[in-house]
Coordinates of C-alpha atoms and ligand atoms in Angstrom, one line a residue:
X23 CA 0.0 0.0 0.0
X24 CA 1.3 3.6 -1.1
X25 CA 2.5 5.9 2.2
X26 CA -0.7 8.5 2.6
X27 CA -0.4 11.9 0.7
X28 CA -0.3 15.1 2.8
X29 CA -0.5 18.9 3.1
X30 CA 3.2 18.5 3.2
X31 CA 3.1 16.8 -0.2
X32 CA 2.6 19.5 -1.8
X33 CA 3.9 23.1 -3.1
X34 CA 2.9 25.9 -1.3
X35 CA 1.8 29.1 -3.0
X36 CA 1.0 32.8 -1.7
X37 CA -3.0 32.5 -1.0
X38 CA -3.3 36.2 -3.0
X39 CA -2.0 34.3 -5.9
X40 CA -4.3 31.3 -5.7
X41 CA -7.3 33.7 -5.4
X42 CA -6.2 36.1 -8.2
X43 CA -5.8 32.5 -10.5
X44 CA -9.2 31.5 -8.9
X45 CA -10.8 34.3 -10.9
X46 CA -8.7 33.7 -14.4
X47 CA -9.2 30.6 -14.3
X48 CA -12.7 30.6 -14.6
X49 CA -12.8 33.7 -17.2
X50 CA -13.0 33.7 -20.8
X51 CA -10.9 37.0 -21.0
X52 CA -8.3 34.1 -21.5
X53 CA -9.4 32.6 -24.6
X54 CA -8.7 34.0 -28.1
X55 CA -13.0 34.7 -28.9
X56 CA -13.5 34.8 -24.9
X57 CA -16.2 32.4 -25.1
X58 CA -14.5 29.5 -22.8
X59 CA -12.3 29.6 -19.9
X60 CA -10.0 26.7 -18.4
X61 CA -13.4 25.5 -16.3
X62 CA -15.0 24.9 -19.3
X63 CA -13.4 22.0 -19.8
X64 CA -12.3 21.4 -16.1
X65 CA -15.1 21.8 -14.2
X66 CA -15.9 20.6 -10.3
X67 CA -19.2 19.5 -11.3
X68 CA -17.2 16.8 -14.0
X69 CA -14.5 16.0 -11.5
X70 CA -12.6 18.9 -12.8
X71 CA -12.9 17.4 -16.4
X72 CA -15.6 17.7 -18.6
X73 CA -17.7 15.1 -18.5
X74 CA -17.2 14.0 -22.1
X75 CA -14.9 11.4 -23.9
X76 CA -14.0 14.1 -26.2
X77 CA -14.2 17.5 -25.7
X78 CA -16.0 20.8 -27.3
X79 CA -13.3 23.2 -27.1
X80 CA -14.0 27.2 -28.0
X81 CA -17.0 27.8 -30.0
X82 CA -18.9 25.3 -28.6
X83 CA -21.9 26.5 -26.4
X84 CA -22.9 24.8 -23.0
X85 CA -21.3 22.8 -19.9
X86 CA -20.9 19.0 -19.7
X87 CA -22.8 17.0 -21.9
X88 CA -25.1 19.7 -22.6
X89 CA -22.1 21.5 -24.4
X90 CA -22.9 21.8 -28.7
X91 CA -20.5 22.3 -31.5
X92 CA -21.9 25.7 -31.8
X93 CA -23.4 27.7 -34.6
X94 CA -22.7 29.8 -37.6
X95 CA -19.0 30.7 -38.1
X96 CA -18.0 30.2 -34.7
X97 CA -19.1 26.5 -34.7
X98 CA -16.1 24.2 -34.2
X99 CA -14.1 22.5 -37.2
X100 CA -13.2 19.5 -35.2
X101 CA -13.3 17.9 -31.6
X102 CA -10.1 18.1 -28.7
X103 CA -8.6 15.1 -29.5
X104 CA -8.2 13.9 -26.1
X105 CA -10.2 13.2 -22.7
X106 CA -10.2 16.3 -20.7
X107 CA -7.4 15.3 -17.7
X108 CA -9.0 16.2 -14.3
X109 CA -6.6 18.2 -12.4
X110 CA -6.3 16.6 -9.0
X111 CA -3.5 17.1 -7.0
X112 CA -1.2 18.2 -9.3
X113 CA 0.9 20.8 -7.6
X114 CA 2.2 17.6 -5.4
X115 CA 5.8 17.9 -5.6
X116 CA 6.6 14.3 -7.0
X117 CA 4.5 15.2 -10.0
X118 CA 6.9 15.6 -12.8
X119 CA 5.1 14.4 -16.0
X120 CA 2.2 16.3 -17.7
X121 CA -0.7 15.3 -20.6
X122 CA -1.6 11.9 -21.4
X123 CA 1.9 12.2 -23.5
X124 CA 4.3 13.4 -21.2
X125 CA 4.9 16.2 -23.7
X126 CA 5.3 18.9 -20.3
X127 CA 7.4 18.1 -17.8
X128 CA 10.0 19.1 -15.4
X129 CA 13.5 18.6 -17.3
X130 CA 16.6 20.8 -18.0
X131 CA 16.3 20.0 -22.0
X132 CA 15.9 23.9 -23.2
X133 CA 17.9 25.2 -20.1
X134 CA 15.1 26.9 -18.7
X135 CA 13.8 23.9 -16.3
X136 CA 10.9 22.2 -18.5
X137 CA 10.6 20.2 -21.8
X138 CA 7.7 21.7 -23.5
X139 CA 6.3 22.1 -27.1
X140 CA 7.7 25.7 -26.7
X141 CA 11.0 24.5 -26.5
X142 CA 13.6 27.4 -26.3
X143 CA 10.8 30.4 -26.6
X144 CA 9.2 29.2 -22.8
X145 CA 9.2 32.4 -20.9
X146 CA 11.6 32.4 -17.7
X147 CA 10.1 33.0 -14.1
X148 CA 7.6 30.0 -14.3
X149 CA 6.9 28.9 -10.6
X150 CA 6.0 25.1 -11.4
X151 CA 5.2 22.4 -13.6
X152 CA 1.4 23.5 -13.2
X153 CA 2.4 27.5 -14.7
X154 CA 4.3 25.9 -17.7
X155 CA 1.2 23.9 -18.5
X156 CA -1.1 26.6 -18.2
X157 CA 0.5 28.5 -21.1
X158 CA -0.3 26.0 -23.8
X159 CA -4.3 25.5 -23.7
X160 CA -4.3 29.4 -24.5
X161 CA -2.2 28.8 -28.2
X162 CA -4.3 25.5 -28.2
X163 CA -6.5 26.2 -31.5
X164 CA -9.6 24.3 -30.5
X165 CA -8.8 24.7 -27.3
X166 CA -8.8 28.2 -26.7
X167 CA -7.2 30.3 -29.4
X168 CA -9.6 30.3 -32.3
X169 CA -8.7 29.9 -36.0
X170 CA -6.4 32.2 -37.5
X171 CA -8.1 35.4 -38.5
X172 CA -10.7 35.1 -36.1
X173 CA -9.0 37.2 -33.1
X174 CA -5.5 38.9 -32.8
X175 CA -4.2 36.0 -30.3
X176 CA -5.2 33.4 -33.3
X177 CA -2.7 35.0 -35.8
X178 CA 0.1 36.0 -33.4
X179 CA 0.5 31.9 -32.4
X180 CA 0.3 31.1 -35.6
X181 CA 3.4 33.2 -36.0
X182 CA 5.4 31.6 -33.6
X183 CA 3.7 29.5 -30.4
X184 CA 4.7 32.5 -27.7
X185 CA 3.4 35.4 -29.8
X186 CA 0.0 35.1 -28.5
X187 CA 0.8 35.4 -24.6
X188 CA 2.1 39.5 -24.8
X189 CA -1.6 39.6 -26.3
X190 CA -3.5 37.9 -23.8
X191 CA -1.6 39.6 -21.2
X192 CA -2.4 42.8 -22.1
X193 CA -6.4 42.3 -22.4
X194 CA -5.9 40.6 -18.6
X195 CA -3.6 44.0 -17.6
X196 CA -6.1 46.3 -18.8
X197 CA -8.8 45.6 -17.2
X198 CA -8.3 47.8 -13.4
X199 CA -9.5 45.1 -11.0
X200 CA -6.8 42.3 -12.6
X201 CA -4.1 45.6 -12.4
X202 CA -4.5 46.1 -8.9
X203 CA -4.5 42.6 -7.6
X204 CA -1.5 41.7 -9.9
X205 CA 0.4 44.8 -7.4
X206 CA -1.0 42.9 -4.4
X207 CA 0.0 39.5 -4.9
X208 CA 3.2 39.6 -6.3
X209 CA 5.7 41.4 -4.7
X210 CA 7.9 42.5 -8.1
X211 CA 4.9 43.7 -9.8
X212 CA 5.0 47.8 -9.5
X213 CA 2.0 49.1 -11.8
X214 CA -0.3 46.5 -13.9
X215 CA 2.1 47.4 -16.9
X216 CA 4.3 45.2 -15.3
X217 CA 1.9 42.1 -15.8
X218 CA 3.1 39.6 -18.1
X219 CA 1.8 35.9 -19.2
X220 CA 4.2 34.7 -16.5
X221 CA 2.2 36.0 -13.4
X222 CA -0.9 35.2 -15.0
X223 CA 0.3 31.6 -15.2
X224 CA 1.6 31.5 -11.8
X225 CA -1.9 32.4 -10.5
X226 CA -3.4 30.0 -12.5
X227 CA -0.9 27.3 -10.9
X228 CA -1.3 28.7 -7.5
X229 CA -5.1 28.5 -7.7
X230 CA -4.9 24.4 -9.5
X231 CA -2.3 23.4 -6.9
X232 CA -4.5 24.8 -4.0
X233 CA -8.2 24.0 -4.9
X234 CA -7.6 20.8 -6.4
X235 CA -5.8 19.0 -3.4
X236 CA -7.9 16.0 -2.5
X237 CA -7.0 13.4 0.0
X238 CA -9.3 13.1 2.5
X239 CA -11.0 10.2 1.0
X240 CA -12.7 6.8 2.8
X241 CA -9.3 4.8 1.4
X242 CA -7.2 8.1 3.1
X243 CA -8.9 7.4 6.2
X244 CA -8.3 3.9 6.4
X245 CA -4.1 4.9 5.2
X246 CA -4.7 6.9 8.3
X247 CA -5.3 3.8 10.7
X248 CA -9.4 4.0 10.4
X249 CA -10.0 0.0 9.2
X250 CA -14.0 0.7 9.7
X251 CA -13.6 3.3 6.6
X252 CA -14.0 0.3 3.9
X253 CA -16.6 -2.0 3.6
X254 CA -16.1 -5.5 2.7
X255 CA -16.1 -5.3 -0.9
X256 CA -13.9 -2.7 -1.1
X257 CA -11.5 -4.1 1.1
X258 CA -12.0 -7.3 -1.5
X259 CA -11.2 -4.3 -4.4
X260 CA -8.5 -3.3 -2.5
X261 CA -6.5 -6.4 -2.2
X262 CA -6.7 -7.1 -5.7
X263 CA -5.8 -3.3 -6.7
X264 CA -2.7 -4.0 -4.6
X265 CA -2.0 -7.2 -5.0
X266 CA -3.9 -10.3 -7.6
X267 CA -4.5 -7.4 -10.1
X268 CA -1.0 -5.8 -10.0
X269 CA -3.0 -2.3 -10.5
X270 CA -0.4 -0.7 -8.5
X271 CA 2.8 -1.5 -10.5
X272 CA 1.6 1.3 -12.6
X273 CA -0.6 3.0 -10.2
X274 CA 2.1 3.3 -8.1
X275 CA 2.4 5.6 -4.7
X276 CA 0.7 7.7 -3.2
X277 CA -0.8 9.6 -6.4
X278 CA -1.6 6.1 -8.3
X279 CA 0.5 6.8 -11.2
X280 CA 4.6 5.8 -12.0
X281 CA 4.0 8.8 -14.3
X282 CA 5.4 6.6 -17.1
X283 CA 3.8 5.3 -20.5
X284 CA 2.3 2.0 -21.7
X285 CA 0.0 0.8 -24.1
X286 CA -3.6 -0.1 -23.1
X287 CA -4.8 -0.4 -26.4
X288 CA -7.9 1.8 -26.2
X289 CA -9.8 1.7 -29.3
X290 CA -9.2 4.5 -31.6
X291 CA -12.1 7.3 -33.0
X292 CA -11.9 11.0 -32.8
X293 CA -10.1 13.4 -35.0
X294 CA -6.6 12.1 -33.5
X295 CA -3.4 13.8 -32.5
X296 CA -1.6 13.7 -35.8
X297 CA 1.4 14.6 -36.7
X298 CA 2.8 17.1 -39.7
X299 CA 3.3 13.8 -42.0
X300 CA 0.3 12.1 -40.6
X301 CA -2.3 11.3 -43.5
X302 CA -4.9 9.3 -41.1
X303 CA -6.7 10.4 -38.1
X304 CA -4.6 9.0 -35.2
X305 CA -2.7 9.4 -32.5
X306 CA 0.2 7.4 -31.5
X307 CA 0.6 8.4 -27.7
X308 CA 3.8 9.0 -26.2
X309 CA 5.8 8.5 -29.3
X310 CA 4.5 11.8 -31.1
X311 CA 6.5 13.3 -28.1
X312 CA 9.7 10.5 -28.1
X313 CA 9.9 9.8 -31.6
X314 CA 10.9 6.1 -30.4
X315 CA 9.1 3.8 -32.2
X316 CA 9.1 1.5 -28.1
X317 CA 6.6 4.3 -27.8
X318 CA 3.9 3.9 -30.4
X319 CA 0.2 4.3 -28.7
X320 CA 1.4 4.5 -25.1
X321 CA -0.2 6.7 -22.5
X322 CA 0.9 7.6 -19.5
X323 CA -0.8 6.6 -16.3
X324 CA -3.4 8.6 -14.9
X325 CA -3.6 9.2 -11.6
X326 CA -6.4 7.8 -9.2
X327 CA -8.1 9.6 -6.7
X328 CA -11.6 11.0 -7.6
X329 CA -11.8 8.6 -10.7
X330 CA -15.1 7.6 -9.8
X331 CA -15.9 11.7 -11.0
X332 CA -14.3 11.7 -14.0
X333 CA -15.4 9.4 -16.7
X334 CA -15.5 8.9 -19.6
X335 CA -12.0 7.0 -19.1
X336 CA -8.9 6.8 -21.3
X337 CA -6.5 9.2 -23.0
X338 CA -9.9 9.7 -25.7
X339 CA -12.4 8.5 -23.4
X340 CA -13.2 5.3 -25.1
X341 CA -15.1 4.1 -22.0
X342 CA -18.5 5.5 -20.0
X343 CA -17.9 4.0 -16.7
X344 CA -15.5 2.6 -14.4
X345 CA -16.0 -1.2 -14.7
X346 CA -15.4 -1.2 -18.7
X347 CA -12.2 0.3 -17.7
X348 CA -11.1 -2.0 -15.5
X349 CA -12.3 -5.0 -17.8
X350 CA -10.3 -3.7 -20.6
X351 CA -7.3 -4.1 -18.5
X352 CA -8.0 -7.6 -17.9
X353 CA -9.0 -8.3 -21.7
X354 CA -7.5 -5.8 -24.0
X355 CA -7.0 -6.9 -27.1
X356 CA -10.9 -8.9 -26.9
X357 CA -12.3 -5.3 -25.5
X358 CA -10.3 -3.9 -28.3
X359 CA -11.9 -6.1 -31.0
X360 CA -15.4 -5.8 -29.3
X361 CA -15.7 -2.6 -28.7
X362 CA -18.7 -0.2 -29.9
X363 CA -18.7 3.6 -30.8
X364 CA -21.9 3.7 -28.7
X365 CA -19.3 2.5 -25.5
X366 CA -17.9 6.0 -25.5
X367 CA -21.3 8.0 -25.7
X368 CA -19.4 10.5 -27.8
X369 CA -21.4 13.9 -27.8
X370 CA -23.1 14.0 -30.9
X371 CA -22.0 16.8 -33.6
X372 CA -23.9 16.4 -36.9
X373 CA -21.5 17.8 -39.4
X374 CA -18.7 15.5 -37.8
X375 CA -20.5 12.3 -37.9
X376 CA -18.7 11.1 -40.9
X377 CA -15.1 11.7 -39.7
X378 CA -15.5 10.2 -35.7
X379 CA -15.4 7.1 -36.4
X380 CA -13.1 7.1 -39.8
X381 CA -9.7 6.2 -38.2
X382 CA -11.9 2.3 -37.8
X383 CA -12.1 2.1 -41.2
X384 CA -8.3 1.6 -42.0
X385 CA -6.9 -2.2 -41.6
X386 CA -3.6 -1.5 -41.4
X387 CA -3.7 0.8 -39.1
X388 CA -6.0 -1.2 -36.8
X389 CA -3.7 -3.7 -37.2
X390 CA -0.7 -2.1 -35.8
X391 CA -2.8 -1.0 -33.0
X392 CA -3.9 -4.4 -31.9
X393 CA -0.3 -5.7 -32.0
X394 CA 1.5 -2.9 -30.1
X395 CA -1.5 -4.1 -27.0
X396 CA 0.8 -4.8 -23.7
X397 CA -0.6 -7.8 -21.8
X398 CA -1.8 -6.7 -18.3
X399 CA -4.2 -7.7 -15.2
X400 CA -5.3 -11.2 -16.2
X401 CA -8.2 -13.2 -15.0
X402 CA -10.5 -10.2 -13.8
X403 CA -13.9 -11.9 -13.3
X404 CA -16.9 -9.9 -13.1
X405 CA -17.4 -9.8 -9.6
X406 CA -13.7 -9.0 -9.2
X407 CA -14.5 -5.7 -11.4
X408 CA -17.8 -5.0 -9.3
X409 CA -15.1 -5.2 -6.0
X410 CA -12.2 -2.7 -8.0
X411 CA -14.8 -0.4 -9.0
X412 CA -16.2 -0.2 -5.6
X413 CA -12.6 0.3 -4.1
X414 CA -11.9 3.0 -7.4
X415 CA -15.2 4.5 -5.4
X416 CA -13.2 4.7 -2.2
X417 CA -11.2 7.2 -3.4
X418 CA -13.6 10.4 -3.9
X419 CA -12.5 12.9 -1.3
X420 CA -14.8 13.6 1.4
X421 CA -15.2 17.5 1.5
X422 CA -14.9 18.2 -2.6
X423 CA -18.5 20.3 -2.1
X424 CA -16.6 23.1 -0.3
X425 CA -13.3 23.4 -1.8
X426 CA -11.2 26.7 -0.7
X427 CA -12.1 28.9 -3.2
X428 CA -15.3 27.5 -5.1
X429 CA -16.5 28.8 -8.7
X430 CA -16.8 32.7 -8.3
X431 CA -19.8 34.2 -8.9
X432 CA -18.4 37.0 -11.2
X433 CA -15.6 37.5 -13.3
X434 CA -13.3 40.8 -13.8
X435 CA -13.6 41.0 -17.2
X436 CA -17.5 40.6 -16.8
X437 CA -17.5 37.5 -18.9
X438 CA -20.2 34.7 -18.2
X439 CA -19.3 32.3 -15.9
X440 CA -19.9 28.3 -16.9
Ligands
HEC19 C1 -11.2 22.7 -24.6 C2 -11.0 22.1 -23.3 C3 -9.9 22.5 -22.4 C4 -9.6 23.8 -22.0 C5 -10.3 25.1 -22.3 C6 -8.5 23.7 -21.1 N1 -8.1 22.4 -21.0 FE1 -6.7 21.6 -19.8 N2 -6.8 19.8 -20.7 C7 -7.7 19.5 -21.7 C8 -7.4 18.3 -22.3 C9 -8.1 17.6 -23.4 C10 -6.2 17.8 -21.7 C11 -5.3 16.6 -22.0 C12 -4.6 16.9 -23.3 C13 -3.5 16.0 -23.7 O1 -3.0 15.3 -22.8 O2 -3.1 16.0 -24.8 C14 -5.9 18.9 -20.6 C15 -4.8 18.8 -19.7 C16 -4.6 19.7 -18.7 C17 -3.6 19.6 -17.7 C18 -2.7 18.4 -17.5 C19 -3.2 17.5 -16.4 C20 -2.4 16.2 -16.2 O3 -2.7 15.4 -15.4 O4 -1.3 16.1 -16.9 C21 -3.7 20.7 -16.9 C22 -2.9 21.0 -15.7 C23 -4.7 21.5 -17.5 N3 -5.2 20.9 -18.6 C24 -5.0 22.8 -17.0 C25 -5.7 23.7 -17.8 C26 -5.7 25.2 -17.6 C27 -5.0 25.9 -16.5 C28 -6.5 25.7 -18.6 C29 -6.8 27.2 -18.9 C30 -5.6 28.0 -19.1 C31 -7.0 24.6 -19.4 N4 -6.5 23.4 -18.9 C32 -7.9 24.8 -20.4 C33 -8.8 20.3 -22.0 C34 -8.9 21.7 -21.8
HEC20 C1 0.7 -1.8 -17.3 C2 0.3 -0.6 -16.5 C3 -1.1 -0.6 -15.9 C4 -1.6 -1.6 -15.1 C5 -1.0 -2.8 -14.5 C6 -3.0 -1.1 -14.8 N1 -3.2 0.1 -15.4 FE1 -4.9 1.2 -15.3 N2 -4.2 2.5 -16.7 C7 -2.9 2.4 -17.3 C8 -2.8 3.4 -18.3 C9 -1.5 3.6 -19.2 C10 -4.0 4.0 -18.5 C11 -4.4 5.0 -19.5 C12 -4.6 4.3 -20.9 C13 -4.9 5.3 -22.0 O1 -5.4 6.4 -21.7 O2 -4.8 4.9 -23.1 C14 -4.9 3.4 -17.4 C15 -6.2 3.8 -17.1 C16 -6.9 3.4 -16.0 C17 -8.2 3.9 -15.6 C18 -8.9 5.1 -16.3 C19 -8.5 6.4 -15.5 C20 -8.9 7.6 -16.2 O3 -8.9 8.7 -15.5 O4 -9.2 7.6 -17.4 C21 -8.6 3.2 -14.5 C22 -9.8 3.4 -13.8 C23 -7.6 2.2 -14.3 N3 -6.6 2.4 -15.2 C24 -7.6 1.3 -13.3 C25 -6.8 0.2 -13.2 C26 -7.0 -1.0 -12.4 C27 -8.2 -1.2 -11.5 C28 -6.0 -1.8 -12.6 C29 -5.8 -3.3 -12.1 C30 -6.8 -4.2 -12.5 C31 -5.1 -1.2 -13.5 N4 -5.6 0.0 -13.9 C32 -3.9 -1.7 -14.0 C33 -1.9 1.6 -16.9 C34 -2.1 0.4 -16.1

């Protein structure tokens, strides 16, 4: 069993900075069109994800499964083309590897303290892991950006990926309430001219690391010595997690994840994450990031607590609920063969109907899927799933409806507020 997670886990930021990222993180003055803001897609009533297998990023209209591709112009071209990650305790210190592809993460590669897709143009100053992640959903085109010619931060990224951040950071500058509390919560910050993308992703980290700490669940409690917090099929779930399922030699520790990569062998829809040279809608995992073939169509582990929030599961959602999950561990390659479009309750979006499902259609690349399949968990039998799932269930945190800081009625920039 993993040692218990504490406050002492974890980096500490100034509480003025967590409540100034509070406020930007749920307003759309971030976005390129400001019509969606990081809780869009990470939401507390999803689990801090969205609720979806695959997302609707900006032009989309709604919250959760309610959310449409839109209308008109600003309807969206295509889908995100992978799960919404919920965003639990991820300003632990041990966490050192971002996105269900590693491609952020702590590492002195471009001399600047993180490997990430901005390489060499990452701005200095970044106060964690969390800050240099927050930067990139904001030059995300379907995330947040918008298409080129649609807004000013559109066409500066498509320029070159930090061109858009001097933009965005002026609109955030501008408006006096952000000014003032920029001077208050960050000690080198003079007059809101000073504000730069840097401070705004700080905040943004500060807020995450803070609000999103969670481990104070019924499995926490019995970590702690409480034996009466489990009942008896989770205790069942628990031994097999631990031990006959070998769950934990990738959901390792205390955060239930070896932050490494491996290859389930999810089934494949969705416009994919391809690649400059890719012809076919797919997306080969870690290895876009790597470039080492060892790496085709591997994911990285996610972590565990509070999974019982956040399905659909898998790096594209491929699965509804919990207990498909788990009995794709135990069977991939049947689950792989078996598996039905209607198993991921994809949102539906009428004018990308014929394009979802395309990637299906092509053998040889099914083929190659299938193959690269690492055998894991054997000899899961249903009631041995019902068990996991109800331990998986033992690990929602206890006091997640009153959170420090909450969804704030209002926003600076007067911006709806999902
Ligand atoms: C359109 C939906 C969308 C929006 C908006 C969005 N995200 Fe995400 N977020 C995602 C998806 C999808 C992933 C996983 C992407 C991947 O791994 O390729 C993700 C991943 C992350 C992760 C990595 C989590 C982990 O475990 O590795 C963090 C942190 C995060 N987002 C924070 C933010 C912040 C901060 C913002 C606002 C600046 C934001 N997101 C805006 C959809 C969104
Ligand atoms: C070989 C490593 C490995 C083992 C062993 C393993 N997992 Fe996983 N697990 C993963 C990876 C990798 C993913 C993500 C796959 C993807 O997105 O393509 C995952 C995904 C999951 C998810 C979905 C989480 C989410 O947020 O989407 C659950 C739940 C889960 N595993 C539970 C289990 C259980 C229960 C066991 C034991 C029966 C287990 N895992 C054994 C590597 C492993």
């Amino acid at each position: 069993m993993p040692p218990a997670l504490s406050a002492t886990d974890f980096i500490t930021f100034p509480p003025e900075q967590a409540a100034l990222g509070q406020l930007l993180f749920y307003d759309k003055i971030l976005s390129g069109n400001k019509n969606i803001s990081c809780g869009t897609c990470h939401h507390p009533k999803f689990g801090t994800s969205d609720g979806v297998s695959l997302g609707i990023g900006e032009g989309g209209v709604g919250l959760g499964k309610d959310r449409h591709g839109g209308t008109g112009h600003a309807r969206i071209e295509r889908r995100v083309p992978r799960n919404a990650l919920a965003l639990w305790n991820l300003g632990a210190r041990d966490v050192h590897t971002l996105m269900h592809d590693g491609r952020i993460s702590r590492a002195d590669t471009y001399n600047n303290g993180f490997n990430t897709p901005a390489e060499e143009w990452l701005p200095g100053g970044l106060n964690s892991l969390l800050a240099a992640q927050a930067l990139f959903p904001l030059t995300s085109e379907t995330e947040m950006a918008g298409g080129t010619g649609e807004n000013e931060v559109a066409g500066a990224v498509y320029d070159r990926i930090d061109k858009g951040w001097p933009i965005i950071a002026k609109r955030v500058r501008s408006i006096p309430e952000y000014g003032h509390r920029f001077v208050a919560a960050f000690d080198h910050i003079n007059t809101p001219k000073d504000v730069t993308i840097v401070e705004i992703a700080n905040a943004l980290a500060a807020f995450q690391a803070l609000e999103f700490q969670s481990y104070d669940s019924p499995f926490d409690r019995y970590l702690g010595g409480d034996e009466g917090a489990l009942d008896a099929s989770q205790k069942r779930g628990k031994a097999l997690f631990f031990k006959a399922g070998q769950c934990a030699s990738c959901h390792s520790g205390p955060l239930f994840s070896d932050q490494k990569f491996h290859a389930l062998g999810l089934p494949p829809f969705g416009p994919g994450r391809t690649r400059r040279f890719d012809l076919i809608a797919r997306d080969v995992g870690r290895m876009g990031e790597s470039d080492d073939i060892a790496d085709a169509y591997r994911f990285r582990t996610p972590m565990l607590r509070n999974v019982a929030l956040t399905a659909p599961y898998g790096h594209n959602g491929a699965y509804a609920n919990l207990a498909d999950m788990i009995h794709h561990h135990g069977d991939p390659v049947g689950r792989f063969d078996s598996w039905m479009p209607d198993d991921a309750g994809l949102p539906e979006v009428p004018w990308l109907r014929s394009v979802d499902f395309i990637i299906m259609q092509d053998k040889a690349e099914i083929t190659r899927q299938r193959r690269g399949i690492a055998p894991i968990g054997q000899g899961l039998t249903v009631s041995n799933i019902d068990d996991i799932a109800a331990f998986l269930k033992a690990l929602t945190g206890a006091t997640l409806d009153t959170p420090p800081l909450g969804v704030p009625s209002t926003v600076p920039s007067g911006l709806t507020v999902d």
